Amino acid sequence: MPTRLELSPVTRIEGHLAVTTDAEAVAGSSGRPAYKIVRARCRGEMYRGFETLLRGRDPLDAQQIVQRICGVCPIPHGLASIRAQEMAYGVKPSPNGRLLQDLILAGNTFQSHILHFYQFCVPDFVDAAAVTKYAGQDRALVGLKTWVAGGLARGGKGLEAYPASPLLPHDDLPDRAEPELAFRLFGHYLEALEMRRLADEMGAVFGARMPHSTSIVPGGCTQTPTEERIGSYRSRLRRIAEFVERTMLPDVIALARSFPRYWDLGVGYGNMLCYGGWESGDAGPQPFAPGAVVAGKWEPLDSEAIAEHVGFSWFSSSSGLHPSHGETKADPKKASGYSWLKAPRYKGLPMEVGPAARILVNYRSPHPWPGRKEVDDLLRRLGVGPEKLVSVLGRLTCRAFEAMLLAKHASKWLDRLDPNGPPAQDFDRVKNGAGFGLVEAPRGALGHWLAIEGGTVKHYQCVVPTTWNCSPRDDAGQPGPLEKALEGLEVADPEQPVEVGRVIRSFDPCLACAVH
Ligand code: NFE
Ligand code: MG
C-alpha cells in the first residue's frame, strides 16, 4: 500500500509550499525498509493577485508595486517591469542606467544566494545541536554553543521557534554532517548574516533603499554614480567576492564531498531555460546569454513558445495562453485544481530554471562563453561531469559558483560607470503600447508582460522562476520539474524525510513569488 507523506508547510522558505508524496515500501539500501516516492504534488497554498490589482493603474507605478511580490528578490521583479515599460515606451537605458540597474540586481542576487545556502540549506544537512560538543575557540561557535546549550538546558525553551528544525535535540537524526563539517558550516551561518547585510547595503548604495528600491526607473536609475558611491559599493563587493570565493564555494564543495549520493538525487527532466537578462551597456561579455537546453541539446530562446496551463490550477482562465494575453481568474473550488501556481511550459515542456539552468544553457551553447573554462575547472575539482549539474548538489554548487562569476562581472561594471554621465535616459510616456521584460532573478528566468491602453495598465502577467520549478501538472498531465525530481526518491525514514527536504530546497523555492 502506498504511504502518503504530507509536508505542509515546507519550512524555511518564503510563502506556503506544501508537498504531498505517495511512496511505496521497498527494501532499503541499509537492509531496513525504506520508501520510494512514486508521485509528488506541489501545492502553492495562497492566492495574491498582483496581476489583477495592477489593472487600471499608472504603468510607472508598476515597478514599485511588483517589487512587493517578494522581499527576497524585489529587484528582478522591478527590473522585469522596467524592461517591459522600456519596450512599450521605445526607450533604451543610458549606459550608466543599465550598469546601475545590473549592479543593484547583483547586490540582490548575492544576498539571496548566501541566504539560500547558509540559512535555508545548511540546516538540512547539519544537526545544530552538535555545536554543544564544540571544544574549539572560534568566538562565533562558542557563542552559538552557549545559546543552543542554554536552550537545551531549559528543555528547548527559546528554541521553540524552530519546532521542525535540527536545533532541537534529535540524537537519531539520520544522515547528518560529521561534527567537523557541522562546526564549519554553522560557524559560517553567522558570518553569512553579516554578508547578507553588506549585500543589501550594496543594493541600497545605488537603489536608495533595500529591499524595495525607489531609484530604479525606465531608462536607468535616479541615483547618480558619484565617486563616493562607486567606492562604497566596491568596498562591499570586495568583501562579498572574498566570502563567496574563499568561504561559500569551498563550503559547498565540502558538503558535496560528504554527501556524494546527492549528485544522483533530485534529477528530474534536465530541460533548462535561461533568459540571459544581464546586459549592461553593449560592451563586453555578459555573465549569461539566453537559450534553452532540451533533451541535452542547446537551442536559441523563443519567448513566443511560452504558455501557461491551468488544468490543475485553481483558475478558471483559458489554458495554454501566451502570457501576453494570459488571464488570472481565481477559482478556488475548481475540482481538478490542486495549486495556486499555474503551470508554465516551453514548447509544451516543463523547464527547470535557476543557477544550474543558466550555467548549463551557456555551457552547452555553441557560442563562445567565457565561463566555460571555469566550469570545467570546477567540475574537475568536484570530480563529476556536466550532466551531474542537474541534481541536488549540482544546483547548490552552481549557485555558489555563479555568485563568484557575478562578482567578477560586477567589478567590471563598476569600472565602466561614468560619474559625469547621465544615470538615466529620458523618455516620453505612451497612451497605448505593449512590451515584455525578461530577466534572470536569483531563482531563474523571470518574465513580465504588459499592455497599456489609454495611459493605464490594461494587462499584466508575471511568469516567475518558482512558478516554472514548482508548477503543478500541465494539461497533458506532465508533472512540474520539482514534482518530477521527487519521483523515485528513496526515503529512509518517513518520520524524518530529510531527503525530500533536501531535494525541494535545492530549487530554492519562493512561493510568495510563485503565486504572486
Ligand atoms: Ni521570492 Fe523570486 C522567485 C527569485 S522571482 S524569490 O521565484 O529569485 O524574482
Ligand atoms: Mg502569473
Short mmCIF file of C-alpha atoms and ligand atoms in Angstrom, two decimals:
data_model
loop_
_atom_site.label_atom_id
_atom_site.label_comp_id
_atom_site.label_asym_id
_atom_site.label_seq_id
_atom_site.Cartn_x
_atom_site.Cartn_y
_atom_site.Cartn_z
CA MET A 1 0.00 0.00 0.00
CA PRO A 2 1.38 3.42 -0.89
CA THR A 3 2.15 5.71 2.04
CA ARG A 4 1.10 9.31 1.84
CA LEU A 5 3.61 11.82 3.15
CA GLU A 6 2.48 15.38 3.57
CA LEU A 7 4.98 18.20 4.13
CA SER A 8 2.98 21.33 4.79
CA PRO A 9 4.17 23.94 5.03
CA VAL A 10 7.71 23.28 3.85
CA THR A 11 9.63 25.46 6.31
CA ARG A 12 12.47 27.98 5.83
CA ILE A 13 11.10 29.30 2.53
CA GLU A 14 9.04 32.35 1.62
CA GLY A 15 5.32 31.69 1.41
CA HIS A 16 3.38 28.49 1.64
CA LEU A 17 4.55 25.43 -0.22
CA ALA A 18 3.01 22.06 0.52
CA VAL A 19 4.33 18.85 -0.97
CA THR A 20 2.37 15.63 -0.95
CA THR A 21 4.09 12.43 -1.96
CA ASP A 22 2.87 8.89 -2.42
CA ALA A 23 5.51 6.33 -1.56
CA GLU A 24 5.70 2.55 -1.64
CA ALA A 25 7.71 0.33 0.70
CA VAL A 26 10.93 -1.02 -0.78
CA ALA A 27 13.96 -2.83 0.62
CA GLY A 28 16.24 -0.02 1.78
CA SER A 29 19.94 0.02 0.93
CA SER A 30 20.80 -0.37 4.65
CA GLY A 31 18.68 -3.51 4.91
CA ARG A 32 15.94 -1.60 6.77
CA PRO A 33 12.65 -0.95 4.93
CA ALA A 34 12.60 2.31 3.02
CA TYR A 35 10.02 4.21 1.00
CA LYS A 36 10.26 5.13 -2.65
CA ILE A 37 8.28 8.11 -3.90
CA VAL A 38 6.08 7.18 -6.82
CA ARG A 39 4.40 10.53 -7.34
CA ALA A 40 4.61 14.02 -5.88
CA ARG A 41 2.36 17.04 -5.97
CA CYS A 42 3.47 20.59 -5.19
CA ARG A 43 0.83 22.93 -3.94
CA GLY A 44 1.06 26.71 -3.69
CA GLU A 45 -1.31 27.42 -0.82
CA MET A 46 -2.22 31.07 -1.26
CA TYR A 47 -3.58 33.49 -3.81
CA ARG A 48 -2.23 37.04 -4.02
CA GLY A 49 -3.47 38.67 -7.22
CA PHE A 50 -0.79 41.18 -8.22
CA GLU A 51 -1.65 40.70 -11.90
CA THR A 52 -5.22 41.85 -11.36
CA LEU A 53 -4.52 44.66 -8.90
CA LEU A 54 -2.19 46.30 -11.44
CA ARG A 55 -5.02 46.77 -13.95
CA GLY A 56 -6.12 50.37 -14.39
CA ARG A 57 -3.07 51.79 -12.62
CA ASP A 58 -0.37 54.11 -13.91
CA PRO A 59 2.25 51.85 -15.53
CA LEU A 60 5.02 53.91 -13.90
CA ASP A 61 3.76 52.65 -10.53
CA ALA A 62 4.16 49.05 -11.66
CA GLN A 63 7.88 48.71 -10.88
CA GLN A 64 7.15 49.84 -7.34
CA ILE A 65 4.11 47.61 -6.85
CA VAL A 66 5.65 44.44 -8.30
CA GLN A 67 8.69 44.72 -6.02
CA ARG A 68 6.26 43.91 -3.20
CA ILE A 69 5.74 40.46 -4.70
CA CYS A 70 8.82 39.47 -2.73
CA GLY A 71 11.21 40.69 -0.08
CA VAL A 72 13.94 38.30 -1.19
CA CYS A 73 14.03 39.12 -4.91
CA PRO A 74 12.30 42.52 -5.31
CA ILE A 75 14.86 43.89 -7.77
CA PRO A 76 14.32 41.38 -10.58
CA HIS A 77 10.57 41.99 -10.36
CA GLY A 78 11.16 45.75 -10.56
CA LEU A 79 13.54 45.32 -13.49
CA ALA A 80 11.27 42.94 -15.41
CA SER A 81 8.56 45.59 -15.17
CA ILE A 82 11.00 48.30 -16.23
CA ARG A 83 12.16 46.27 -19.27
CA ALA A 84 8.51 45.78 -20.28
CA GLN A 85 7.87 49.53 -19.95
CA GLU A 86 11.06 50.42 -21.81
CA MET A 87 9.85 48.29 -24.71
CA ALA A 88 6.43 49.97 -24.60
CA TYR A 89 7.93 53.49 -24.41
CA GLY A 90 10.65 52.74 -27.00
CA VAL A 91 13.47 53.84 -24.68
CA LYS A 92 16.87 52.26 -24.12
CA PRO A 93 18.62 52.88 -20.78
CA SER A 94 21.67 55.15 -20.79
CA PRO A 95 24.92 53.14 -20.41
CA ASN A 96 25.16 54.26 -16.77
CA GLY A 97 21.49 53.46 -16.26
CA ARG A 98 21.89 49.88 -17.38
CA LEU A 99 25.03 49.35 -15.34
CA LEU A 100 23.37 50.79 -12.23
CA GLN A 101 20.33 48.55 -12.66
CA ASP A 102 22.54 45.48 -13.06
CA LEU A 103 24.69 46.42 -10.06
CA ILE A 104 21.59 46.72 -7.86
CA LEU A 105 20.44 43.33 -9.17
CA ALA A 106 23.88 41.87 -8.40
CA GLY A 107 23.63 43.00 -4.75
CA ASN A 108 20.18 41.42 -4.50
CA THR A 109 21.46 38.17 -6.05
CA PHE A 110 24.39 37.86 -3.60
CA GLN A 111 22.01 38.44 -0.70
CA SER A 112 19.61 35.76 -1.96
CA HIS A 113 22.26 33.12 -2.79
CA ILE A 114 24.01 33.48 0.57
CA LEU A 115 20.65 33.28 2.34
CA HIS A 116 19.74 30.13 0.47
CA PHE A 117 22.86 28.16 1.25
CA TYR A 118 23.57 29.10 4.86
CA GLN A 119 20.12 29.83 6.25
CA PHE A 120 17.88 27.51 4.21
CA CYS A 121 20.03 24.63 3.03
CA VAL A 122 22.71 24.05 5.70
CA PRO A 123 20.13 23.19 8.41
CA ASP A 124 19.01 20.29 6.18
CA PHE A 125 22.43 18.68 6.44
CA VAL A 126 23.68 19.73 9.86
CA ASP A 127 22.38 18.95 13.32
CA ALA A 128 22.86 22.25 15.10
CA ALA A 129 22.70 20.56 18.50
CA ALA A 130 26.09 19.09 17.57
CA VAL A 131 27.53 22.51 18.32
CA THR A 132 27.17 21.73 22.06
CA LYS A 133 30.10 19.34 21.57
CA TYR A 134 32.32 22.08 20.13
CA ALA A 135 35.59 22.37 22.06
CA GLY A 136 37.46 24.98 19.98
CA GLN A 137 37.98 28.72 20.41
CA ASP A 138 36.06 30.23 17.48
CA ARG A 139 34.08 33.10 19.02
CA ALA A 140 31.02 32.70 16.79
CA LEU A 141 30.81 28.98 17.52
CA VAL A 142 31.36 29.44 21.24
CA GLY A 143 28.52 31.99 21.24
CA LEU A 144 26.27 29.64 19.29
CA LYS A 145 27.17 26.76 21.60
CA THR A 146 26.23 28.82 24.68
CA TRP A 147 22.93 29.82 23.10
CA VAL A 148 21.95 26.31 21.99
CA ALA A 149 23.14 24.72 25.25
CA GLY A 150 21.12 27.26 27.26
CA GLY A 151 18.03 26.49 25.22
CA LEU A 152 18.51 22.76 25.62
CA ALA A 153 19.05 23.12 29.38
CA ARG A 154 15.67 24.85 29.56
CA GLY A 155 14.08 21.89 27.79
CA GLY A 156 14.15 23.58 24.41
CA LYS A 157 12.93 26.94 25.72
CA GLY A 158 13.94 29.74 23.39
CA LEU A 159 14.35 27.24 20.58
CA GLU A 160 10.59 26.64 20.14
CA ALA A 161 10.63 28.97 17.15
CA TYR A 162 12.30 26.13 15.28
CA PRO A 163 9.96 23.22 16.07
CA ALA A 164 10.78 21.20 12.97
CA SER A 165 14.43 22.11 12.86
CA PRO A 166 17.54 20.27 13.93
CA LEU A 167 18.06 22.97 16.60
CA LEU A 168 16.07 20.66 18.82
CA PRO A 169 17.94 17.60 20.05
CA HIS A 170 17.46 14.63 17.74
CA ASP A 171 20.10 12.07 18.60
CA ASP A 172 18.58 9.82 16.00
CA LEU A 173 18.67 12.28 13.11
CA PRO A 174 19.68 10.29 10.06
CA ASP A 175 22.43 11.14 7.65
CA ARG A 176 23.83 14.32 9.21
CA ALA A 177 27.17 16.01 8.60
CA GLU A 178 30.18 14.90 10.69
CA PRO A 179 30.85 17.27 13.63
CA GLU A 180 33.85 18.90 11.96
CA LEU A 181 31.83 19.89 8.89
CA ALA A 182 28.90 20.87 11.11
CA PHE A 183 31.10 23.26 13.12
CA ARG A 184 32.49 24.77 9.94
CA LEU A 185 29.10 25.32 8.28
CA PHE A 186 27.39 26.63 11.40
CA GLY A 187 30.31 28.94 12.12
CA HIS A 188 29.76 30.47 8.69
CA TYR A 189 25.99 30.59 9.19
CA LEU A 190 26.52 33.64 11.39
CA GLU A 191 29.09 35.25 9.09
CA ALA A 192 26.61 34.78 6.25
CA LEU A 193 24.12 37.01 8.06
CA GLU A 194 26.72 39.78 8.09
CA MET A 195 27.46 39.22 4.38
CA ARG A 196 23.77 39.50 3.55
CA ARG A 197 23.67 42.84 5.32
CA LEU A 198 26.60 44.01 3.20
CA ALA A 199 24.91 42.75 0.02
CA ASP A 200 21.72 44.66 0.81
CA GLU A 201 23.81 47.75 1.56
CA MET A 202 25.39 47.36 -1.90
CA GLY A 203 21.92 47.35 -3.40
CA ALA A 204 20.99 50.44 -1.38
CA VAL A 205 24.07 52.43 -2.50
CA PHE A 206 22.51 52.82 -5.94
CA GLY A 207 18.99 51.54 -5.18
CA ALA A 208 18.48 54.24 -2.49
CA ARG A 209 16.94 51.67 -0.17
CA MET A 210 16.56 47.91 0.12
CA PRO A 211 14.78 45.58 -0.08
CA HIS A 212 12.40 47.68 -2.21
CA SER A 213 14.43 50.15 -4.28
CA THR A 214 12.96 53.57 -5.04
CA SER A 215 15.59 54.58 -7.61
CA ILE A 216 15.13 52.13 -10.48
CA VAL A 217 13.11 53.65 -13.33
CA PRO A 218 12.57 53.00 -17.03
CA GLY A 219 15.71 54.29 -18.77
CA GLY A 220 18.02 53.67 -15.81
CA CYS A 221 18.28 54.84 -12.24
CA THR A 222 17.77 58.12 -10.37
CA GLN A 223 20.91 57.70 -8.22
CA THR A 224 23.98 59.28 -9.84
CA PRO A 225 27.16 57.17 -9.80
CA THR A 226 29.33 59.55 -7.78
CA GLU A 227 32.91 58.51 -6.98
CA GLU A 228 31.87 58.17 -3.36
CA ARG A 229 29.03 55.76 -4.17
CA ILE A 230 31.24 53.74 -6.53
CA GLY A 231 33.82 53.41 -3.74
CA SER A 232 31.16 52.49 -1.22
CA TYR A 233 29.80 49.72 -3.48
CA ARG A 234 33.30 48.49 -4.37
CA SER A 235 34.48 48.09 -0.77
CA ARG A 236 31.45 45.89 -0.02
CA LEU A 237 31.77 43.96 -3.28
CA ARG A 238 35.38 43.06 -2.38
CA ARG A 239 34.27 41.53 0.91
CA ILE A 240 31.40 39.65 -0.71
CA ALA A 241 33.67 38.37 -3.50
CA GLU A 242 36.19 37.17 -0.95
CA PHE A 243 33.47 35.47 1.13
CA VAL A 244 31.95 33.74 -1.88
CA GLU A 245 35.30 32.53 -3.24
CA ARG A 246 37.08 31.62 -0.01
CA THR A 247 34.19 30.51 2.21
CA MET A 248 30.92 29.78 0.42
CA LEU A 249 32.16 27.85 -2.62
CA PRO A 250 34.63 25.77 -0.53
CA ASP A 251 31.83 25.08 1.98
CA VAL A 252 29.51 23.87 -0.79
CA ILE A 253 32.29 21.68 -2.18
CA ALA A 254 32.98 20.25 1.31
CA LEU A 255 29.28 19.47 1.68
CA ALA A 256 29.28 17.80 -1.75
CA ARG A 257 32.24 15.62 -0.73
CA SER A 258 30.39 14.50 2.40
CA PHE A 259 27.11 13.71 0.63
CA PRO A 260 28.17 12.43 -2.83
CA ARG A 261 24.98 10.43 -3.38
CA TYR A 262 23.15 13.75 -3.85
CA TRP A 263 24.79 14.07 -7.27
CA ASP A 264 22.30 11.40 -8.32
CA LEU A 265 19.22 12.56 -6.37
CA GLY A 266 16.58 15.11 -7.33
CA VAL A 267 17.45 14.93 -11.01
CA GLY A 268 14.19 15.48 -12.89
CA TYR A 269 13.78 16.28 -16.58
CA GLY A 270 17.05 18.13 -17.27
CA ASN A 271 15.31 20.59 -19.61
CA MET A 272 16.73 24.03 -18.80
CA LEU A 273 15.67 27.57 -19.65
CA CYS A 274 17.66 30.83 -19.38
CA TYR A 275 16.56 34.34 -20.40
CA GLY A 276 20.07 35.84 -20.25
CA GLY A 277 19.00 39.02 -18.57
CA TRP A 278 22.27 40.69 -17.62
CA GLU A 279 23.03 43.04 -20.49
CA SER A 280 24.91 46.05 -19.15
CA GLY A 281 25.55 48.53 -21.92
CA ASP A 282 26.52 46.87 -25.15
CA ALA A 283 30.18 46.29 -24.40
CA GLY A 284 31.92 43.26 -23.00
CA PRO A 285 30.78 39.70 -22.50
CA GLN A 286 27.86 39.31 -20.11
CA PRO A 287 27.55 36.56 -17.50
CA PHE A 288 24.81 34.60 -19.26
CA ALA A 289 23.27 34.52 -22.74
CA PRO A 290 19.67 33.40 -23.34
CA GLY A 291 18.82 29.93 -24.60
CA ALA A 292 17.33 26.57 -23.71
CA VAL A 293 18.56 23.01 -23.34
CA VAL A 294 16.04 20.37 -24.40
CA ALA A 295 16.99 16.68 -24.29
CA GLY A 296 20.62 17.66 -23.73
CA LYS A 297 20.77 19.94 -26.81
CA TRP A 298 21.12 23.73 -26.84
CA GLU A 299 18.65 25.85 -28.78
CA PRO A 300 18.05 29.62 -29.08
CA LEU A 301 15.37 31.14 -26.85
CA ASP A 302 11.95 31.68 -28.42
CA SER A 303 9.85 33.66 -25.94
CA GLU A 304 6.77 33.10 -28.12
CA ALA A 305 6.92 29.40 -27.19
CA ILE A 306 5.94 30.09 -23.55
CA ALA A 307 2.39 29.19 -22.46
CA GLU A 308 0.70 28.75 -19.09
CA HIS A 309 -1.55 25.77 -18.40
CA VAL A 310 -4.20 25.85 -15.68
CA GLY A 311 -5.78 22.38 -15.96
CA PHE A 312 -4.66 21.53 -12.40
CA SER A 313 -4.56 25.06 -11.00
CA TRP A 314 -7.30 26.92 -9.15
CA PHE A 315 -8.02 29.20 -12.09
CA SER A 316 -10.97 29.23 -14.47
CA SER A 317 -8.94 31.14 -17.10
CA SER A 318 -8.42 29.60 -20.55
CA SER A 319 -5.47 27.22 -20.56
CA GLY A 320 -2.36 27.25 -22.73
CA LEU A 321 -2.26 31.03 -23.26
CA HIS A 322 0.88 33.01 -24.04
CA PRO A 323 1.45 35.48 -21.18
CA SER A 324 0.91 38.49 -23.48
CA HIS A 325 -2.77 37.54 -23.34
CA GLY A 326 -2.77 35.38 -20.22
CA GLU A 327 -5.64 35.57 -17.74
CA THR A 328 -5.92 35.41 -13.96
CA LYS A 329 -9.39 34.30 -12.89
CA ALA A 330 -9.27 32.64 -9.48
CA ASP A 331 -11.49 29.59 -8.96
CA PRO A 332 -10.77 28.12 -5.51
CA LYS A 333 -13.46 25.44 -5.90
CA LYS A 334 -12.19 24.03 -9.19
CA ALA A 335 -12.40 20.25 -8.80
CA SER A 336 -9.27 19.36 -10.81
CA GLY A 337 -7.18 22.12 -9.18
CA TYR A 338 -4.53 21.43 -6.55
CA SER A 339 -2.33 24.54 -6.61
CA TRP A 340 -2.42 28.33 -6.83
CA LEU A 341 0.52 28.12 -9.24
CA LYS A 342 -0.10 28.00 -12.96
CA ALA A 343 2.00 25.56 -15.00
CA PRO A 344 4.27 27.44 -17.43
CA ARG A 345 5.56 25.33 -20.31
CA TYR A 346 8.10 25.98 -23.08
CA LYS A 347 7.17 24.30 -26.38
CA GLY A 348 4.87 22.22 -24.19
CA LEU A 349 7.70 21.08 -21.89
CA PRO A 350 8.25 21.60 -18.16
CA MET A 351 11.53 23.53 -17.80
CA GLU A 352 13.88 23.96 -14.86
CA VAL A 353 15.17 27.49 -14.25
CA GLY A 354 17.83 28.86 -11.88
CA PRO A 355 21.62 28.86 -11.48
CA ALA A 356 22.06 25.32 -12.87
CA ALA A 357 19.93 26.26 -15.90
CA ARG A 358 21.93 29.47 -16.51
CA ILE A 359 25.18 27.57 -16.38
CA LEU A 360 24.16 24.50 -18.37
CA VAL A 361 22.44 26.52 -21.12
CA ASN A 362 25.62 28.55 -21.57
CA TYR A 363 27.92 25.56 -21.16
CA ARG A 364 26.03 23.67 -23.89
CA SER A 365 25.75 26.71 -26.18
CA PRO A 366 27.70 26.62 -29.47
CA HIS A 367 28.66 30.27 -28.88
CA PRO A 368 31.81 31.29 -27.03
CA TRP A 369 31.15 31.70 -23.32
CA PRO A 370 33.88 32.96 -21.01
CA GLY A 371 32.54 30.92 -18.09
CA ARG A 372 33.05 27.55 -19.82
CA LYS A 373 36.68 27.08 -18.80
CA GLU A 374 35.86 27.99 -15.20
CA VAL A 375 33.00 25.47 -15.17
CA ASP A 376 35.43 22.81 -16.44
CA ASP A 377 37.85 23.69 -13.62
CA LEU A 378 35.02 23.44 -11.10
CA LEU A 379 33.85 20.07 -12.47
CA ARG A 380 37.42 18.78 -12.23
CA ARG A 381 37.58 19.89 -8.59
CA LEU A 382 34.27 18.15 -7.94
CA GLY A 383 35.16 15.03 -9.92
CA VAL A 384 31.87 14.96 -11.86
CA GLY A 385 30.73 15.59 -15.44
CA PRO A 386 28.45 18.46 -16.55
CA GLU A 387 25.40 16.16 -16.69
CA LYS A 388 25.59 15.90 -12.86
CA LEU A 389 24.78 19.61 -12.54
CA VAL A 390 21.12 18.63 -12.78
CA SER A 391 20.87 17.27 -9.22
CA VAL A 392 20.65 18.44 -5.62
CA LEU A 393 24.40 19.07 -5.43
CA GLY A 394 24.52 20.47 -8.96
CA ARG A 395 22.04 23.19 -8.05
CA LEU A 396 23.91 24.06 -4.85
CA THR A 397 27.33 24.23 -6.49
CA CYS A 398 26.02 26.24 -9.47
CA ARG A 399 24.51 28.80 -7.08
CA ALA A 400 27.81 29.38 -5.26
CA PHE A 401 29.83 29.25 -8.47
CA GLU A 402 27.69 31.81 -10.27
CA ALA A 403 27.90 34.17 -7.28
CA MET A 404 31.66 34.10 -7.81
CA LEU A 405 31.28 34.66 -11.55
CA LEU A 406 28.87 37.52 -10.95
CA ALA A 407 31.24 39.24 -8.51
CA LYS A 408 33.86 39.38 -11.28
CA HIS A 409 31.38 40.91 -13.73
CA ALA A 410 30.08 43.40 -11.17
CA SER A 411 33.62 44.64 -10.58
CA LYS A 412 33.98 45.33 -14.34
CA TRP A 413 30.57 47.04 -14.47
CA LEU A 414 31.71 49.37 -11.66
CA ASP A 415 34.82 50.27 -13.69
CA ARG A 416 32.62 51.28 -16.60
CA LEU A 417 30.39 53.70 -14.65
CA ASP A 418 30.93 57.30 -15.73
CA PRO A 419 30.47 59.73 -12.79
CA ASN A 420 29.81 62.51 -15.33
CA GLY A 421 27.32 60.61 -17.48
CA PRO A 422 23.53 60.68 -17.03
CA PRO A 423 22.20 57.88 -14.77
CA ALA A 424 19.05 57.55 -16.88
CA GLN A 425 17.69 58.18 -20.36
CA ASP A 426 14.66 60.46 -20.70
CA PHE A 427 11.56 59.05 -22.36
CA ASP A 428 8.04 60.01 -23.33
CA ARG A 429 5.12 58.14 -21.89
CA VAL A 430 2.69 56.48 -24.29
CA LYS A 431 -1.11 56.27 -24.24
CA ASN A 432 -1.10 52.83 -25.84
CA GLY A 433 1.63 50.26 -26.10
CA ALA A 434 2.89 46.86 -25.05
CA GLY A 435 6.10 45.20 -24.00
CA PHE A 436 7.68 42.44 -22.01
CA GLY A 437 10.73 42.17 -19.80
CA LEU A 438 12.85 39.04 -19.36
CA VAL A 439 15.45 38.99 -16.58
CA GLU A 440 17.34 36.43 -14.55
CA ALA A 441 16.25 36.51 -10.91
CA PRO A 442 18.30 34.59 -8.31
CA ARG A 443 15.91 31.63 -8.72
CA GLY A 444 15.86 31.80 -12.51
CA ALA A 445 14.04 33.08 -15.56
CA LEU A 446 11.51 35.81 -14.75
CA GLY A 447 9.18 37.49 -17.26
CA HIS A 448 6.62 40.29 -17.00
CA TRP A 449 4.20 41.04 -19.87
CA LEU A 450 2.46 44.43 -20.01
CA ALA A 451 -0.13 46.19 -22.20
CA ILE A 452 -1.02 49.88 -21.77
CA GLU A 453 -4.30 51.35 -23.00
CA GLY A 454 -5.45 54.93 -22.51
CA GLY A 455 -2.37 55.56 -20.34
CA THR A 456 -3.12 52.88 -17.77
CA VAL A 457 -2.28 49.19 -17.37
CA LYS A 458 -4.70 47.08 -19.39
CA HIS A 459 -2.96 43.76 -18.97
CA TYR A 460 -0.22 42.43 -16.70
CA GLN A 461 1.13 38.90 -16.39
CA CYS A 462 4.11 37.57 -14.46
CA VAL A 463 5.72 34.17 -15.10
CA VAL A 464 8.07 33.62 -12.19
CA PRO A 465 11.04 31.26 -11.58
CA THR A 466 9.35 29.27 -8.82
CA THR A 467 6.19 29.05 -10.95
CA TRP A 468 8.34 27.18 -13.50
CA ASN A 469 10.13 24.95 -10.96
CA CYS A 470 7.25 24.16 -8.59
CA SER A 471 4.44 24.11 -11.13
CA PRO A 472 1.67 21.54 -10.88
CA ARG A 473 0.84 19.13 -13.69
CA ASP A 474 0.06 20.66 -17.08
CA ASP A 475 -2.95 19.89 -19.28
CA ALA A 476 -1.11 16.87 -20.72
CA GLY A 477 -0.61 15.52 -17.18
CA GLN A 478 3.17 16.11 -17.15
CA PRO A 479 4.41 16.78 -13.59
CA GLY A 480 6.25 20.03 -12.89
CA PRO A 481 10.08 20.00 -12.56
CA LEU A 482 10.19 19.61 -8.75
CA GLU A 483 7.39 17.04 -8.82
CA LYS A 484 9.42 15.07 -11.36
CA ALA A 485 12.66 15.45 -9.38
CA LEU A 486 10.98 13.83 -6.36
CA GLU A 487 9.79 10.75 -8.28
CA GLY A 488 11.86 7.69 -7.47
CA LEU A 489 13.48 9.30 -4.42
CA GLU A 490 14.11 6.87 -1.56
CA VAL A 491 13.20 8.00 1.93
CA ALA A 492 14.89 6.02 4.68
CA ASP A 493 12.55 7.09 7.48
CA PRO A 494 9.13 8.60 6.67
CA GLU A 495 9.14 10.20 10.17
CA GLN A 496 12.32 12.11 9.22
CA PRO A 497 12.08 12.62 5.45
CA VAL A 498 15.27 14.70 5.21
CA GLU A 499 15.85 13.54 1.63
CA VAL A 500 12.60 15.19 0.49
CA GLY A 501 13.52 18.50 2.12
CA ARG A 502 16.95 18.44 0.50
CA VAL A 503 15.53 17.89 -2.98
CA ILE A 504 12.84 20.56 -2.54
CA ARG A 505 15.25 23.16 -1.21
CA SER A 506 17.86 22.57 -3.91
CA PHE A 507 15.45 24.51 -6.19
CA ASP A 508 15.38 27.36 -3.62
CA PRO A 509 11.59 27.74 -3.92
CA CYS A 510 9.90 31.05 -3.14
CA LEU A 511 6.15 30.59 -3.04
CA ALA A 512 5.41 34.26 -2.38
CA CYS A 513 6.88 34.85 -5.84
CA ALA A 514 5.39 31.76 -7.42
CA VAL A 515 1.78 32.69 -6.67
CA HIS A 516 2.27 36.46 -6.99
NI1 NFE B 1 10.55 35.48 -3.95
FE1 NFE B 1 11.93 35.15 -6.95
C1 NFE B 1 11.21 33.60 -7.47
C2 NFE B 1 13.62 34.88 -7.32
S1 NFE B 1 11.26 36.00 -8.85
S2 NFE B 1 12.35 34.95 -4.74
O1 NFE B 1 10.74 32.57 -7.76
O2 NFE B 1 14.68 34.71 -7.37
O3 NFE B 1 12.05 37.40 -8.99
MG MG B 2 1.41 34.79 -13.46
#
